[in-house]
mmCIF file of C-alpha atoms in Angstrom:
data_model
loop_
_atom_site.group_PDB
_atom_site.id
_atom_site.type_symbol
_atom_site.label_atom_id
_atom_site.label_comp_id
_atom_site.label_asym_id
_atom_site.label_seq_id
_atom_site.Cartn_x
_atom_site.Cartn_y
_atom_site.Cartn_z
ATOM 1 C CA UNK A 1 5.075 -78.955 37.160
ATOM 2 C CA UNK A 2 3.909 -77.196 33.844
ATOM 3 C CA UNK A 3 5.696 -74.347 32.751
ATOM 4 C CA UNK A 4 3.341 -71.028 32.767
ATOM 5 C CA UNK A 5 3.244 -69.461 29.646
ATOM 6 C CA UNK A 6 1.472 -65.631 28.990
ATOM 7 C CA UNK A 7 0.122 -64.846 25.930
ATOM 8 C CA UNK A 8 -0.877 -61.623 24.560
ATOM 9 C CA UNK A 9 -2.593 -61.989 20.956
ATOM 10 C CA UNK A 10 -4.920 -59.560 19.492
ATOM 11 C CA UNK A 11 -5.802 -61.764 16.386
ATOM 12 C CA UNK A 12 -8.172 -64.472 17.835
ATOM 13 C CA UNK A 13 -7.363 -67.310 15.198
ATOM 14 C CA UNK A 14 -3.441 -66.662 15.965
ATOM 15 C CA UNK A 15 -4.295 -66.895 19.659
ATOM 16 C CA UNK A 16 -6.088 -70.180 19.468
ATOM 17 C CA UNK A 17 -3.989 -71.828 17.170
ATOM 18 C CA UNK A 18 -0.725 -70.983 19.695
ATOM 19 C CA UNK A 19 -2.209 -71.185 22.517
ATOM 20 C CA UNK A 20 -3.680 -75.170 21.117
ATOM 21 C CA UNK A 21 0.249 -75.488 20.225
ATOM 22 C CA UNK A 22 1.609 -75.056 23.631
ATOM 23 C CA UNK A 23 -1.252 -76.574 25.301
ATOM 24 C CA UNK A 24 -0.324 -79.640 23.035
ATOM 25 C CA UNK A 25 3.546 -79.521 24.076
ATOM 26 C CA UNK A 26 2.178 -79.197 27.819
ATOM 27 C CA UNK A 27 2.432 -76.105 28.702
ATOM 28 C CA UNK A 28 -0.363 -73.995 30.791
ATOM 29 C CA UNK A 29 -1.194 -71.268 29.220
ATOM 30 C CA UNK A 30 -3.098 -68.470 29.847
ATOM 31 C CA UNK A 31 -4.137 -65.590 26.516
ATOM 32 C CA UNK A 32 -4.754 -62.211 26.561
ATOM 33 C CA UNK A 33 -6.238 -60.340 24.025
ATOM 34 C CA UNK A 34 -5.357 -56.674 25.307
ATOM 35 C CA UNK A 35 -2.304 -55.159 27.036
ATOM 36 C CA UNK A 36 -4.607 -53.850 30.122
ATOM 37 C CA UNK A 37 -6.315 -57.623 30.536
ATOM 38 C CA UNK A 38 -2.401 -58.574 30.422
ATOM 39 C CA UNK A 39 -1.420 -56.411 32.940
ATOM 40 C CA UNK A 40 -3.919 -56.592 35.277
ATOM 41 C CA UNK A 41 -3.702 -60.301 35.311
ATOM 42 C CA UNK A 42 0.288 -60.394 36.027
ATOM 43 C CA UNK A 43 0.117 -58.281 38.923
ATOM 44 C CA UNK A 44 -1.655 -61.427 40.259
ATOM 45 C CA UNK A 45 0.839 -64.424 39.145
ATOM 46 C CA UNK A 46 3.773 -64.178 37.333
ATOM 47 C CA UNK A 47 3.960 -66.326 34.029
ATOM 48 C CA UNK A 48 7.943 -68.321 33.461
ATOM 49 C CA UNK A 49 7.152 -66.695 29.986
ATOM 50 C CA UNK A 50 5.541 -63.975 28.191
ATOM 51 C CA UNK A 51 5.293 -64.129 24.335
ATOM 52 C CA UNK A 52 3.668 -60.388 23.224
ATOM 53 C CA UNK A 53 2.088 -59.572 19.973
ATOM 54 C CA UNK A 54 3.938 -56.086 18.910
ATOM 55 C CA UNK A 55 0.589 -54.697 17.311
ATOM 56 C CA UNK A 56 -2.123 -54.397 19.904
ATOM 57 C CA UNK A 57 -5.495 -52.744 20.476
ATOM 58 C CA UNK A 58 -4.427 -50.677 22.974
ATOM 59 C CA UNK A 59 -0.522 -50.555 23.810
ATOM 60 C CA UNK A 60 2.903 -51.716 21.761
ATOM 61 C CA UNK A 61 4.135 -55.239 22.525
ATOM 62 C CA UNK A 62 7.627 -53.512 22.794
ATOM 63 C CA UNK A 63 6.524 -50.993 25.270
ATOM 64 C CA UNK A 64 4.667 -54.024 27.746
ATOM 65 C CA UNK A 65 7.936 -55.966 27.094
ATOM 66 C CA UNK A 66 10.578 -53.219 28.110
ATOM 67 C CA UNK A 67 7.897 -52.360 31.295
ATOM 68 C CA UNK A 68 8.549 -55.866 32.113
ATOM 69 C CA UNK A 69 12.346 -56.195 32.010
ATOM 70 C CA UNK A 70 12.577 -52.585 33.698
ATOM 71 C CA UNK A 71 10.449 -53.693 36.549
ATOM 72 C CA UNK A 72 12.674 -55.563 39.519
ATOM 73 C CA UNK A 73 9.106 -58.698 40.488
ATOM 74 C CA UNK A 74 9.258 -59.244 36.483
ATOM 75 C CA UNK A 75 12.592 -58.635 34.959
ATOM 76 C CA UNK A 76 13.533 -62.147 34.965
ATOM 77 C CA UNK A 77 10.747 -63.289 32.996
ATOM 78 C CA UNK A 78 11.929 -64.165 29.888
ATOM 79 C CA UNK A 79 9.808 -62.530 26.730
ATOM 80 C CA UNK A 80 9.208 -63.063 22.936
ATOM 81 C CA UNK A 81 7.817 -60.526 20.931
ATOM 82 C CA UNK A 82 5.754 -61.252 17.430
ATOM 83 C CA UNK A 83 4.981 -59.837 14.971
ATOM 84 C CA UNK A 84 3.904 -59.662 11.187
ATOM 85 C CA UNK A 85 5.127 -56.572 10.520
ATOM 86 C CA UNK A 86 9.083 -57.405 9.062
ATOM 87 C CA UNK A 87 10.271 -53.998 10.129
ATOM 88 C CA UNK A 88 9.486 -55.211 13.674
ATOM 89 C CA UNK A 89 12.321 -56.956 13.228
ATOM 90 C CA UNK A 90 14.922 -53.948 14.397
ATOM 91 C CA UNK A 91 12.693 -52.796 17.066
ATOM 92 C CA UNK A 92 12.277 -56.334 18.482
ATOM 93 C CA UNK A 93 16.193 -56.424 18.291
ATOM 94 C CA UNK A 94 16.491 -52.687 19.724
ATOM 95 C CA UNK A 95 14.210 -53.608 22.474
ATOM 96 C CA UNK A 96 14.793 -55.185 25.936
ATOM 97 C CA UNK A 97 12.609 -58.358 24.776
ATOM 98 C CA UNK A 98 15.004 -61.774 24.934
ATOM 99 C CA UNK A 99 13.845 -62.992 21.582
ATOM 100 C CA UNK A 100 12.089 -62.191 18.602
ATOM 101 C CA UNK A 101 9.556 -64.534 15.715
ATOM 102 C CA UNK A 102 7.839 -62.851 12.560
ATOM 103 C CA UNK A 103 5.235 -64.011 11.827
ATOM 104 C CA UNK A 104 3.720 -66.033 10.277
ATOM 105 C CA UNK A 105 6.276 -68.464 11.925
ATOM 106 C CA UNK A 106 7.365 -71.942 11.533
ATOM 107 C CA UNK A 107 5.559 -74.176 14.471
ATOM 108 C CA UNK A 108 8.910 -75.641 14.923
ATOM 109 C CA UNK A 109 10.911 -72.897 15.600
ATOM 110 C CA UNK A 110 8.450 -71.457 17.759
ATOM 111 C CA UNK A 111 8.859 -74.578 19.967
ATOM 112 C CA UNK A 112 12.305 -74.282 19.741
ATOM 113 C CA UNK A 113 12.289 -70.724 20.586
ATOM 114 C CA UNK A 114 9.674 -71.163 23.762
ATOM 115 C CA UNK A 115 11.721 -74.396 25.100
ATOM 116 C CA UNK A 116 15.347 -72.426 24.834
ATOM 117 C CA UNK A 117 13.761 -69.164 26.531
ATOM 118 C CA UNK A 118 12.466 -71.869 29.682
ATOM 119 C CA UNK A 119 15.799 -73.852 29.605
ATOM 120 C CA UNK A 120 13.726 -76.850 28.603
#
């Protein structure tokens, strides 16, 4: 069975091109381009994986990612934050997310970061 990845990308060209990547590796994936799309859509089926832009239209990739861990149904889901923005970097490690990628990232590492966070 394919592993379910969330993803929650304001940038439409970064979205496609990730959610292409993981498609290609066999993964399902679903995108989001909002936090409130995001949310709504997770109170319906949980995802094994949620990778969260930091910088969004309308909520903080940190702040979705901490509501997850801190909520019993979704605090096993295992969550990667991105971002462009290096300074990111502390917040991502400060927050309750399980990993962290700047971006622009390596396509590689990615992977590698996605398959380790699923056990794969």
């Amino acid at each position: 069975m394919k592993k379910n990845i969330y993803l929650v990308e304001d940038n439409e060209a970064v979205r496609e091109m990730v959610v292409y990547l993981l498609e290609s590796e066999n993964f399902k994936v679903s995108s989001f381009e909002n936090a409130t799309s995001f949310k709504d859509q997770i109170t319906i089926t949980l995802p094994d994986l949620v990778i969260l832009d930091v910088m969004l239209p309308d909520g903080n990739g940190i702040t979705v990612g901490n509501e997850l861990k801190s909520t019993a149904s979704t605090q096993h889901i295992p969550v990667l934050l991105m971002s462009a923005n290096a300074n990111m970097v502390k917040d991502g490690k400060e927050s309750l997310a399980d990993d962290f990628i700047n971006k622009p990232f390596d396509i590689n590492d990615l992977l590698q970061r996605v398959e380790h966070l699923l056990k794969i």
